[in-house]
Coordinates of C-alpha atoms and ligand atoms in Angstrom, one line a residue:
X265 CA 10.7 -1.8 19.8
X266 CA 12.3 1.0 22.1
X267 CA 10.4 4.3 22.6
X268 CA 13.0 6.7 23.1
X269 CA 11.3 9.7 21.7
X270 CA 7.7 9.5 20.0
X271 CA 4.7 10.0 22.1
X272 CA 3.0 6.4 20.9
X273 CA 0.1 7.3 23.1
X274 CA -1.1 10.2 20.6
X275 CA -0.7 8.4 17.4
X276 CA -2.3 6.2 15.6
X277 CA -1.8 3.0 15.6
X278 CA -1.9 2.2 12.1
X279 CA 0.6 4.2 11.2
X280 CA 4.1 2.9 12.5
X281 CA 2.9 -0.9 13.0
X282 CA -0.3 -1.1 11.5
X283 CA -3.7 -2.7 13.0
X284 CA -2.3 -6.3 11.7
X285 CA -5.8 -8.1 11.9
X286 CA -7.0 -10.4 9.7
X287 CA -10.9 -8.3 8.6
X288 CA -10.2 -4.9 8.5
X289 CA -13.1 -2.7 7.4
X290 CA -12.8 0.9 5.6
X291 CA -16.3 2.7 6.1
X292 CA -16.1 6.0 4.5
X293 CA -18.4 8.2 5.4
X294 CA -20.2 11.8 5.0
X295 CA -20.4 14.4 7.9
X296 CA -23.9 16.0 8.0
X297 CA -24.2 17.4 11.1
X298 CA -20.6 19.1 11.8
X299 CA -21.8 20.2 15.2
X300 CA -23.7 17.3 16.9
X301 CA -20.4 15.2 14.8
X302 CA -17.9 17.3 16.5
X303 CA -19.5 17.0 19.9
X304 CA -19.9 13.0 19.5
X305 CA -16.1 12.7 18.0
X306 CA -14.6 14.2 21.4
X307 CA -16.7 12.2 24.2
X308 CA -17.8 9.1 22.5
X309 CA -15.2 8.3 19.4
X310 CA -12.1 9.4 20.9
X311 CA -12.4 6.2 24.1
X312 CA -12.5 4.3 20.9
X313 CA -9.2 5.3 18.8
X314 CA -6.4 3.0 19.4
X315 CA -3.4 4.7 19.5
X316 CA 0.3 2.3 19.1
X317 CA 0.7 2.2 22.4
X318 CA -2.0 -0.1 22.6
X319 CA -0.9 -2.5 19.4
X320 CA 2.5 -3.0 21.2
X321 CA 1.4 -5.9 23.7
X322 CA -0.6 -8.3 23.1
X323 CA -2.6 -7.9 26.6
X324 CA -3.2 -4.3 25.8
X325 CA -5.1 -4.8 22.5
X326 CA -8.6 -4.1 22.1
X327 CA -11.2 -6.7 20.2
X328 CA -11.4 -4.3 17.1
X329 CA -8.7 -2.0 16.9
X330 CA -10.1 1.6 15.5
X331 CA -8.5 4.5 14.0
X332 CA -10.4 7.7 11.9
X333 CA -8.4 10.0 9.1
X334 CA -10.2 13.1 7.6
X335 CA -10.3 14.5 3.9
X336 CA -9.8 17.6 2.9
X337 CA -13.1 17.8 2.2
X338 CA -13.9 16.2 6.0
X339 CA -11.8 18.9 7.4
X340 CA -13.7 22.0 5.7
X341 CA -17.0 20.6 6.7
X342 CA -15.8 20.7 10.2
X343 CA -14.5 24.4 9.3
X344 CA -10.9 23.2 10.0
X345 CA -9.3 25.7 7.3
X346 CA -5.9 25.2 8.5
X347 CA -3.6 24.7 5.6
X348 CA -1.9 21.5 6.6
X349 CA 0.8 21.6 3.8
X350 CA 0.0 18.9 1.4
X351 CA -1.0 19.9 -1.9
X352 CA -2.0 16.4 -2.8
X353 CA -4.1 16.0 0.1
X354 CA -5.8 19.6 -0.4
X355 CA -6.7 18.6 -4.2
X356 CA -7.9 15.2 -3.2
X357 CA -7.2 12.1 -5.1
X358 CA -8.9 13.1 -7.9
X359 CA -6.9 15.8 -9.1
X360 CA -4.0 13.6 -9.2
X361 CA -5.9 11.1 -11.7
X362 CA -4.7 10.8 -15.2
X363 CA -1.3 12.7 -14.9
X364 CA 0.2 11.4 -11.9
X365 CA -1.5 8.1 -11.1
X366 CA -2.5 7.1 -14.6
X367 CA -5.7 5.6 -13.2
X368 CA -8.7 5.5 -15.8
X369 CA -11.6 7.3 -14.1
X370 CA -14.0 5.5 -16.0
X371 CA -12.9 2.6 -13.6
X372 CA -13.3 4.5 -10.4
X373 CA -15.9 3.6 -7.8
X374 CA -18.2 6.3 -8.2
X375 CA -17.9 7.4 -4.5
X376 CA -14.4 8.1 -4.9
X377 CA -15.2 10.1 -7.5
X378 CA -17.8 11.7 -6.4
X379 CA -17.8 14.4 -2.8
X380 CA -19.2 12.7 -0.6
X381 CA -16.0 11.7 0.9
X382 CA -15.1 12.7 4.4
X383 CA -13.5 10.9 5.9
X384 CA -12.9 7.1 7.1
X385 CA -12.6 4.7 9.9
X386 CA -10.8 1.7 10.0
X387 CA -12.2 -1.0 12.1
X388 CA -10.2 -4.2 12.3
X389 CA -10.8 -7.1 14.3
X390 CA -10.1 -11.0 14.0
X391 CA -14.1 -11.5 12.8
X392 CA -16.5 -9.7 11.3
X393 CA -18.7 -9.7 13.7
X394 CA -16.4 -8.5 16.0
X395 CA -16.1 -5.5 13.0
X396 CA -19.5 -4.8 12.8
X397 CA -20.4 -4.9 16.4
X398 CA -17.8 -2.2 16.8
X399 CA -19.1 0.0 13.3
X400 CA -22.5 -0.2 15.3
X401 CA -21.8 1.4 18.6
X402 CA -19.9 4.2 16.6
X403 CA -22.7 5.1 14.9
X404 CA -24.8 4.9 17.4
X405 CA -22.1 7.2 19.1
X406 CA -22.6 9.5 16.2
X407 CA -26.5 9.5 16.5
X408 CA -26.9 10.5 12.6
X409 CA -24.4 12.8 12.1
X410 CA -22.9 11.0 9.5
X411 CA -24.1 9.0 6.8
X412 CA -22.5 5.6 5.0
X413 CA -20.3 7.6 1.3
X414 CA -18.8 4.0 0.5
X415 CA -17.3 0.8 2.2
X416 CA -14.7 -1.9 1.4
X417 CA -14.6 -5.1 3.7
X418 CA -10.9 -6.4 3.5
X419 CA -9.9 -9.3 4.9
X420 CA -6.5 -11.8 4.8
X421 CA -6.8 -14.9 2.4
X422 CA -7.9 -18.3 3.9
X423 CA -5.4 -21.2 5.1
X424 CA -1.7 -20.8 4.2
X425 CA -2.6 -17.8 1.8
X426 CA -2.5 -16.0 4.7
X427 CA -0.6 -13.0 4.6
X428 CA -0.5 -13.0 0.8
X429 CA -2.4 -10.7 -1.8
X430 CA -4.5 -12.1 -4.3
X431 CA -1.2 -13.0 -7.0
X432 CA -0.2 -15.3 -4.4
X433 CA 2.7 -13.5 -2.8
X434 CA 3.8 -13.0 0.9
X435 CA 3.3 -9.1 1.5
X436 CA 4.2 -7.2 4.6
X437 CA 7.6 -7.5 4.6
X438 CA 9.7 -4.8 3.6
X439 CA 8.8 -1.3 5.7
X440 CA 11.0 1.9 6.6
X441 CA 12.5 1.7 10.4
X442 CA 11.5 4.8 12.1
X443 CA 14.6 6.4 14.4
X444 CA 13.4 6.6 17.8
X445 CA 10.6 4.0 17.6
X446 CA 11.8 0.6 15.5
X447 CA 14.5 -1.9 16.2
X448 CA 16.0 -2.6 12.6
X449 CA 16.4 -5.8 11.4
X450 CA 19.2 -6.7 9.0
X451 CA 18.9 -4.6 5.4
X452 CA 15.9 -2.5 6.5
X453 CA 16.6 1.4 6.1
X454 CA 16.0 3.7 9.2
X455 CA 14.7 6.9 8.2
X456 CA 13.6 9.9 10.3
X457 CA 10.1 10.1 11.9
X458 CA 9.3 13.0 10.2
X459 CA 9.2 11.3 7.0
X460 CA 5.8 9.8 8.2
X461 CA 4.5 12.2 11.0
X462 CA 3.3 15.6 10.5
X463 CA 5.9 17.9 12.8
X464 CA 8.4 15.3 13.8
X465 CA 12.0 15.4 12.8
X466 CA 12.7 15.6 9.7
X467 CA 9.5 16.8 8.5
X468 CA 10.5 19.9 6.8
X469 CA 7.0 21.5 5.7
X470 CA 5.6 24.3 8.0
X471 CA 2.3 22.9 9.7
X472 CA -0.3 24.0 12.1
X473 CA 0.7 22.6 15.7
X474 CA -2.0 20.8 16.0
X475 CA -1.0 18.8 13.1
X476 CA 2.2 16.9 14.8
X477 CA 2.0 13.1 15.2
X478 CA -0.5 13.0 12.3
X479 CA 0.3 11.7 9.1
X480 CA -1.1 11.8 5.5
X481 CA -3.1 8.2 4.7
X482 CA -3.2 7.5 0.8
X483 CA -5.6 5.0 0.0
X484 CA -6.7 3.1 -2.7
X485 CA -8.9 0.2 -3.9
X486 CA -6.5 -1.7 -6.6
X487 CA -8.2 -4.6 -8.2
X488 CA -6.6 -7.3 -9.1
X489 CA -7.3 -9.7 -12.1
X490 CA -5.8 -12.6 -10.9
X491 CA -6.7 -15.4 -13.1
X492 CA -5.4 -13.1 -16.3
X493 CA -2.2 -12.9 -14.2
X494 CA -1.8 -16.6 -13.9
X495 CA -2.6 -17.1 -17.5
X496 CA 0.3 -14.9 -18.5
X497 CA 2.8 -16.4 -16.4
X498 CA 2.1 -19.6 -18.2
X499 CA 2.0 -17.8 -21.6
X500 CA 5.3 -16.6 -21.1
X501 CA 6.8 -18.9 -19.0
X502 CA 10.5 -18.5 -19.1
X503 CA 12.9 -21.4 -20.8
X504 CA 15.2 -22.3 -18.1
X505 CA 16.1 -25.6 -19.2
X506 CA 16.5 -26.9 -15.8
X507 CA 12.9 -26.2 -14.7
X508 CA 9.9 -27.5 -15.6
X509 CA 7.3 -25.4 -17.4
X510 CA 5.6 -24.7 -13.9
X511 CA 8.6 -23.8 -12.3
X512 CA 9.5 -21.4 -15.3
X513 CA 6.1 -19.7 -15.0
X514 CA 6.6 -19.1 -11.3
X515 CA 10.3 -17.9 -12.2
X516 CA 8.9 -15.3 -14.6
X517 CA 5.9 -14.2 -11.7
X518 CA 9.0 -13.9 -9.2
X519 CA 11.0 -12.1 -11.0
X520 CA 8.2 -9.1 -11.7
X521 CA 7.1 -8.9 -8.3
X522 CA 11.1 -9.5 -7.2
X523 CA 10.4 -11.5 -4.4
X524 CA 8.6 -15.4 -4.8
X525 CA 5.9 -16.4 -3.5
X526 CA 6.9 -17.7 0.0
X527 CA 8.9 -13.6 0.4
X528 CA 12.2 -14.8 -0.8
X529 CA 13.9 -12.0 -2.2
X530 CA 15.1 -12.8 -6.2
X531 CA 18.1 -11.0 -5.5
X532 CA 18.9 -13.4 -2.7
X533 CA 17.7 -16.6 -4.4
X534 CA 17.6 -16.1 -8.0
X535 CA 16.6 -19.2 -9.2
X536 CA 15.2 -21.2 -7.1
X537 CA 12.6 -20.3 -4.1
X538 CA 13.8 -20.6 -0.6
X539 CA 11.3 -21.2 1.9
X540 CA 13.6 -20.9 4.6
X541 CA 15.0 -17.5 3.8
X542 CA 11.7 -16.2 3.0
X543 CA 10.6 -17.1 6.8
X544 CA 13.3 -15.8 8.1
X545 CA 13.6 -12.5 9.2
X546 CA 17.2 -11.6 9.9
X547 CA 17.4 -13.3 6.2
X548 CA 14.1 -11.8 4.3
X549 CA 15.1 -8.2 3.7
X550 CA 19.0 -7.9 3.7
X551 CA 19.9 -7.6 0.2
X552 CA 20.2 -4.3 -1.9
X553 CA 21.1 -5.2 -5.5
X554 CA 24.6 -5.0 -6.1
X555 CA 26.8 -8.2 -5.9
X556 CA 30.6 -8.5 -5.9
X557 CA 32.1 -9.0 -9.4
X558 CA 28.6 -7.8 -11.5
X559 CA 28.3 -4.9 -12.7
X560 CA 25.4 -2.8 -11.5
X561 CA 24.6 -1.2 -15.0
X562 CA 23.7 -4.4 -16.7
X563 CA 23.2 -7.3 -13.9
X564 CA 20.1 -8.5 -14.1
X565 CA 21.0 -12.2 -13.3
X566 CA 19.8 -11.6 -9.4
X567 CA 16.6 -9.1 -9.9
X568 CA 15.6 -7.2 -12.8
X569 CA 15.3 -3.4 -12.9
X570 CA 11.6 -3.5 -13.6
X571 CA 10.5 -5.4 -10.8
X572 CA 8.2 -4.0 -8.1
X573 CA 9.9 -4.3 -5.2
X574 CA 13.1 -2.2 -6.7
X575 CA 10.9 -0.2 -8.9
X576 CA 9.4 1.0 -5.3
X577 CA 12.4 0.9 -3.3
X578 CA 15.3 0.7 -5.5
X579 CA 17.7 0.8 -2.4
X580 CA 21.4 0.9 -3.1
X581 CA 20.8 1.2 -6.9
X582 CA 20.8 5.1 -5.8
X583 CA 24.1 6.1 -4.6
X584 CA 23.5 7.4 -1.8
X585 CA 19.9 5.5 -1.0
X586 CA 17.0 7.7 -1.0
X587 CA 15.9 9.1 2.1
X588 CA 12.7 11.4 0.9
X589 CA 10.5 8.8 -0.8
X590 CA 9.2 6.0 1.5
X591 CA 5.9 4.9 2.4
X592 CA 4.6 2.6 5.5
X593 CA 2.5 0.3 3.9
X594 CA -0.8 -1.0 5.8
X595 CA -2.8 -2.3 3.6
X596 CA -5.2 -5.9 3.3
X597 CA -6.5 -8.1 0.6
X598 CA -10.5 -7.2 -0.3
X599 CA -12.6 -9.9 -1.7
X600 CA -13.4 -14.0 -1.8
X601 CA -10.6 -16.3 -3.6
X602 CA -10.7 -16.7 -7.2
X603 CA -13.7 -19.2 -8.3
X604 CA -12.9 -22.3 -10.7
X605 CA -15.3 -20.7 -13.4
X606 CA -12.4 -17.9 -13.7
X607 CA -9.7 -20.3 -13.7
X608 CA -11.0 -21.9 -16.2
X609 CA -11.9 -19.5 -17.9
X610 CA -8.5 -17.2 -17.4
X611 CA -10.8 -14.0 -17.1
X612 CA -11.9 -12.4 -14.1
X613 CA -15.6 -12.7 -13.3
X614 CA -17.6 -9.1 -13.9
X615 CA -19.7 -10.0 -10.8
X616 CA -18.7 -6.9 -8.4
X617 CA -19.2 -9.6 -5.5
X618 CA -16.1 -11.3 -6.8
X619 CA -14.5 -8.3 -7.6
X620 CA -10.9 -9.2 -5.8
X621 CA -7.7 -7.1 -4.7
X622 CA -6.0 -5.3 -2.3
X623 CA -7.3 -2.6 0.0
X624 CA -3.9 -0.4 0.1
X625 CA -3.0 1.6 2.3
X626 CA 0.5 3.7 2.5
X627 CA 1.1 6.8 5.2
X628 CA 3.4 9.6 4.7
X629 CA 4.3 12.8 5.6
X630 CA 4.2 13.9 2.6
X631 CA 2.1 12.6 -0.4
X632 CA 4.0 14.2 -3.2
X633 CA 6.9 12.3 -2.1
X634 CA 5.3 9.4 -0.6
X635 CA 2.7 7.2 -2.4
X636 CA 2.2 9.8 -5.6
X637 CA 5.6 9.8 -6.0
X638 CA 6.6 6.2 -6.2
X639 CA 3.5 5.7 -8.4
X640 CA 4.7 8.5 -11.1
X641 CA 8.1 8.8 -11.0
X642 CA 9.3 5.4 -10.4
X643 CA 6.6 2.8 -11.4
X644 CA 5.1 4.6 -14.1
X645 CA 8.4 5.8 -15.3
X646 CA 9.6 3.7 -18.3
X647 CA 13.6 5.2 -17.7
X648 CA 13.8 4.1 -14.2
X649 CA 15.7 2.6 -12.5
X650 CA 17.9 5.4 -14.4
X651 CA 21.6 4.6 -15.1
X652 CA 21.2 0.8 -16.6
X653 CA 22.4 0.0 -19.7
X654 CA 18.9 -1.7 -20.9
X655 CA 15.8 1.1 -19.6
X656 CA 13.9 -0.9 -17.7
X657 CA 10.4 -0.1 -18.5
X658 CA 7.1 0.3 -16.2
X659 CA 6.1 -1.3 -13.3
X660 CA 5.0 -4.9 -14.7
X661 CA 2.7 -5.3 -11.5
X662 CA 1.3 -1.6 -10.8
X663 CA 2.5 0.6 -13.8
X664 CA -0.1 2.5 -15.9
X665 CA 1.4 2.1 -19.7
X666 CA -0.8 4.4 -20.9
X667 CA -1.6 7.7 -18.4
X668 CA -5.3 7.7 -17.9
X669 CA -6.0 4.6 -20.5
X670 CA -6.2 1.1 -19.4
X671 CA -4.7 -2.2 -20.9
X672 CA -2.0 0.0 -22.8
X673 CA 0.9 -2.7 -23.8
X674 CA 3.7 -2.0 -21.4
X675 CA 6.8 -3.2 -22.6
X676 CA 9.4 -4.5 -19.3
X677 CA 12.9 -5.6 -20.3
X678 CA 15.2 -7.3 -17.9
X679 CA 12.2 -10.3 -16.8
X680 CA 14.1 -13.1 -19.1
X681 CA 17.4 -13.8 -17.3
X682 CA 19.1 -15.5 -20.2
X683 CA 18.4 -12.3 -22.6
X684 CA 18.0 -9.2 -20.0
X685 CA 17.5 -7.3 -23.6
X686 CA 14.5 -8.9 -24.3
X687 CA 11.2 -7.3 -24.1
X688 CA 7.9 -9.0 -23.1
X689 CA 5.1 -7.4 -23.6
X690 CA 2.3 -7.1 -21.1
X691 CA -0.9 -5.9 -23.6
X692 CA -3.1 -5.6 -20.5
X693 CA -3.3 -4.5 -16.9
X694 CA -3.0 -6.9 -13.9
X695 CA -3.8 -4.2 -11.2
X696 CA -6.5 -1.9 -12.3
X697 CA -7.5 1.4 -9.9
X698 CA -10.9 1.7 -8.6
X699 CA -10.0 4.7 -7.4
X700 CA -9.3 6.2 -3.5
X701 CA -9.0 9.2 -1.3
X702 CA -6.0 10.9 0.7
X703 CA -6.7 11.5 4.2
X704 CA -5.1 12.9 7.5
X705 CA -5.1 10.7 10.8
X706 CA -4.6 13.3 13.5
X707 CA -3.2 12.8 16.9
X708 CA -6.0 12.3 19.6
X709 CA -4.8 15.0 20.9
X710 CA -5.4 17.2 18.0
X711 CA -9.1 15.1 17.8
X712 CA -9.9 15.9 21.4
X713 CA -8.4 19.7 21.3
X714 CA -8.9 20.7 18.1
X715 CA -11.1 18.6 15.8
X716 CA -13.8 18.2 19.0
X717 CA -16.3 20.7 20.0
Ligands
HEM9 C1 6.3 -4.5 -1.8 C2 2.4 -6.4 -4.1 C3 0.7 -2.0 -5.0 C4 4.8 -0.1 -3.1 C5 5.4 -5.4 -2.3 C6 5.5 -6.8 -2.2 C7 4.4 -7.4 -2.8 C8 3.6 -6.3 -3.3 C9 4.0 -8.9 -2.9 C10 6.6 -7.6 -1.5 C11 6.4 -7.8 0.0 C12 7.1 -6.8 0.8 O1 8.2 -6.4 0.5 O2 6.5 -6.4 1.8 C13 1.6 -5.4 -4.5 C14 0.4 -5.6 -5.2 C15 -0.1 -4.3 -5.4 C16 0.9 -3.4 -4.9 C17 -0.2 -6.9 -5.6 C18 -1.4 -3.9 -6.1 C19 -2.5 -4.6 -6.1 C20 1.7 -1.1 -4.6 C21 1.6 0.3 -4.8 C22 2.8 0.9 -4.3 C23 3.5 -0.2 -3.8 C24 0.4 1.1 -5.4 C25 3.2 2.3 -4.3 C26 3.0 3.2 -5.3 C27 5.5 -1.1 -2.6 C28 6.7 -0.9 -1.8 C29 7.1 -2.2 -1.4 C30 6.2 -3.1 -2.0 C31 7.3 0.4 -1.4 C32 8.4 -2.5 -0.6 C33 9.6 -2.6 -1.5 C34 10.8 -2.9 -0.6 O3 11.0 -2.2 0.4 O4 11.6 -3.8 -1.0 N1 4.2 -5.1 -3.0 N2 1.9 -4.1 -4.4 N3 2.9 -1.4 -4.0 N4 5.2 -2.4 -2.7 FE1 3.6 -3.2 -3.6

């Protein structure tokens, strides 16, 4: 990485790289002392906040890495009343429920739903000790002025999981290159800083000053049922006469997420996985759906239209490639591995303390174009990819089938290479919403100066 023009001492550091630890707590909390909170956040938090700079080297970062982000909510508590531009942020998560997300509320964490919400800190470290040791002298720093709303303890899978959410595949691969801050490596888009930070270029919303080098934090706690997953892969397992039964169900799990297991991209290895691409990463993101001599309106022998990864970045399938709707994801599996009792059983345990998924995480400049966006208008959105000659259908890993109803059948063409007509229905929902917030991770210079006392 080359800084040539963003001041990676006042942001963030999950933002651009993220905190890339393997126990990463979210402990959301309420404000109830603004003043005494105010007067802590500036002499004893603010030491604490690890800014990029200090995620660049390895010799430069702390034990538990910690970064804060405010709600709306968080801010007016603090009697912030600044208008930072965001109507999705202002609202709160919330508001953008059935319509937009097509989340079932009934399914939402109760604190998420609830307005006790301020704000959050993210604590990550290599143990949990290490974590809690850390959550303990902040709020001893805080001496009472907040209180505990909710809490989610993510944490990477064990052994050579590591690295992969709960359906088994590598994540973490594919992000935006930032101009000015990344080196890209081969197929990954550069887009302007001001896609993700408050102020920078290319951020074309008029903010408060004190808002530059923040950036808008959309979380959400996505549950995932993984043993109904499994069973359906093996349900449908595709026919490919030269794989076995196994290797057919994998094939059909590959081709929804668009990417196996070990990361190799389907469009680059459509049949078989490829370890060695998949490791590889001048190899592991350079492909962008089209392919000499197919045509792009009806090709689904590489990748199909629905699949996640070009259902959420459909790269040169738009002509020219989106530059307005991009996320940096930063988010970590929650919760222990799947038990045998569910495996046999091919139904997730109702025990909340094997409750399993992934803690996500996506910043943006810009929410309605950012994380709400790709959510509505591309993975909920039956007609996109638009332009093929077969609609593609939802999302078959995070699309809602029904808005605001859960387990609605959704109906993805394009998985079944050797009839991209055919439809196979999904009747229930792999990735379910608990619910989440959308906060704002200032600058520490906008924590000392402005959010402070
Ligand atoms: C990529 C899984 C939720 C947006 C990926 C990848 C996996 C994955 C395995 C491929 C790895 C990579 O390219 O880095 C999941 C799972 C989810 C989930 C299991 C839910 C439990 C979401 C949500 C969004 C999203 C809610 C946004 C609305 C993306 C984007 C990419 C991606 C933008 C990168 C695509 C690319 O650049 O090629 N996801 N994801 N994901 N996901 Fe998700």
């Amino acid at each position: 990485s080359a800084d040539v023009g963003l001041n990676l001492t006042n942001i963030q550091g999950d933002i651009l790289i993220g905190m890339k630890k393997n126990k990463e707590l979210f402990f959301f909390f309420t404000i109830v002392n603004p003043t005494l909170f105010r007067s802590q956040l500036g002499s004893g938090i603010l030491p604490l906040i690890t800014p990029t700079s200090q995620l660049l080297a390895v010799d430069t970062q702390p034990t538990t890495a910690v970064n804060i982000a405010f709600s709306q909510r968080g801010l007016n508590a603090l009697g912030i009343t600044d208008d930072l531009g965001d109507t999705a942020f202002t609202n709160g998560q919330i508001d953008n429920v059935a319509t937009i997300l097509g989340d079932e509320t009934s399914n939402w964490e109760p604190a998420f739903a609830g307005t006790g919400i301020h704000g959050v800190f993210l604590l990550a470290s290599d143990t949990i000790d290490n974590v809690n040791a850390t959550l303990s002298q902040v709020q001893n720093i805080l001496n009472g002025s907040i209180t505990e709303a909710y809490s989610l303890q993510g944490q990477a899978r064990p052994g050579d999981e590591q690295g992969h959410e709960h359906f088994g595949f590598m994540d973490g691969i594919s992000n935006p290159a930032v101009t000015g801050f990344s080196t890209p490596l081969p197929g990954q888009q550069v887009l302007d800083p001001g896609l993700f930070l408050l102020g920078e270029s290319g951020d074309l919303v008029s903010r408060p000053s004190w808002a530059k080098d923040g950036s808008f934090l959309a979380f959400r706690q996505l549950q995932q049922r993984v043993p109904e997953f499994n069973a359906f892969l093996v349900d449908n397992a595709l026919s490919n006469p030269n794989l076995t039964a196994d290797q057919n169900a994998e094939l059909l799990g590959a081709r929804m997420m668009g990417r196996w297991k070990s990361g190799a991209p389907v469009d680059l290895a459509p049949t078989v996985d490829d370890p060695v691409l998949a490791a590889d990463p001048q190899q592991n993101n350079n492909f962008n759906y089209t392919h000499p001599g197919f045509d792009e309106a009806t090709d689904q022998t590489h990748c199909p239209f629905s699949a996640h990864v070009r259902k959420t970045n459909p790269r040169s399938d738009l002509n020219p490639e989106d530059t307005a709707n991009h996320i940096i994801r930063a988010g970590i599996p929650y919760g222990p591995e799947v038990t045998d009792a569910e495996n046999a059983s091919n139904v997730s345990s109702t025990d909340p303390s094997l409750e399993r998924g992934l803690a996500f995480v996506a910043y943006q400049s810009d929410i309605n174009n950012g994380f709400a966006f790709l959510q509505q208008n591309w993975a909920n959105n039956a007609n996109f990819i638009f332009g093929k000659a077969t609609p593609p259908g939802i999302d078959p890993i995070i699309g809602t089938g029904g808005l605001g109803q859960a387990d609605v059948p959704r109906t993805p063409s394009g998985l079944d290479p050797s009839d991209p007509t055919r439809i196979i229905t999904i009747n229930q929902d792999f990735v379910v919403s608990r619910g989440g917030e959308y906060f704002f991770s200032p600058s520490l210079s906008a924590i000392q100066n402005t959010l402070s006392l």
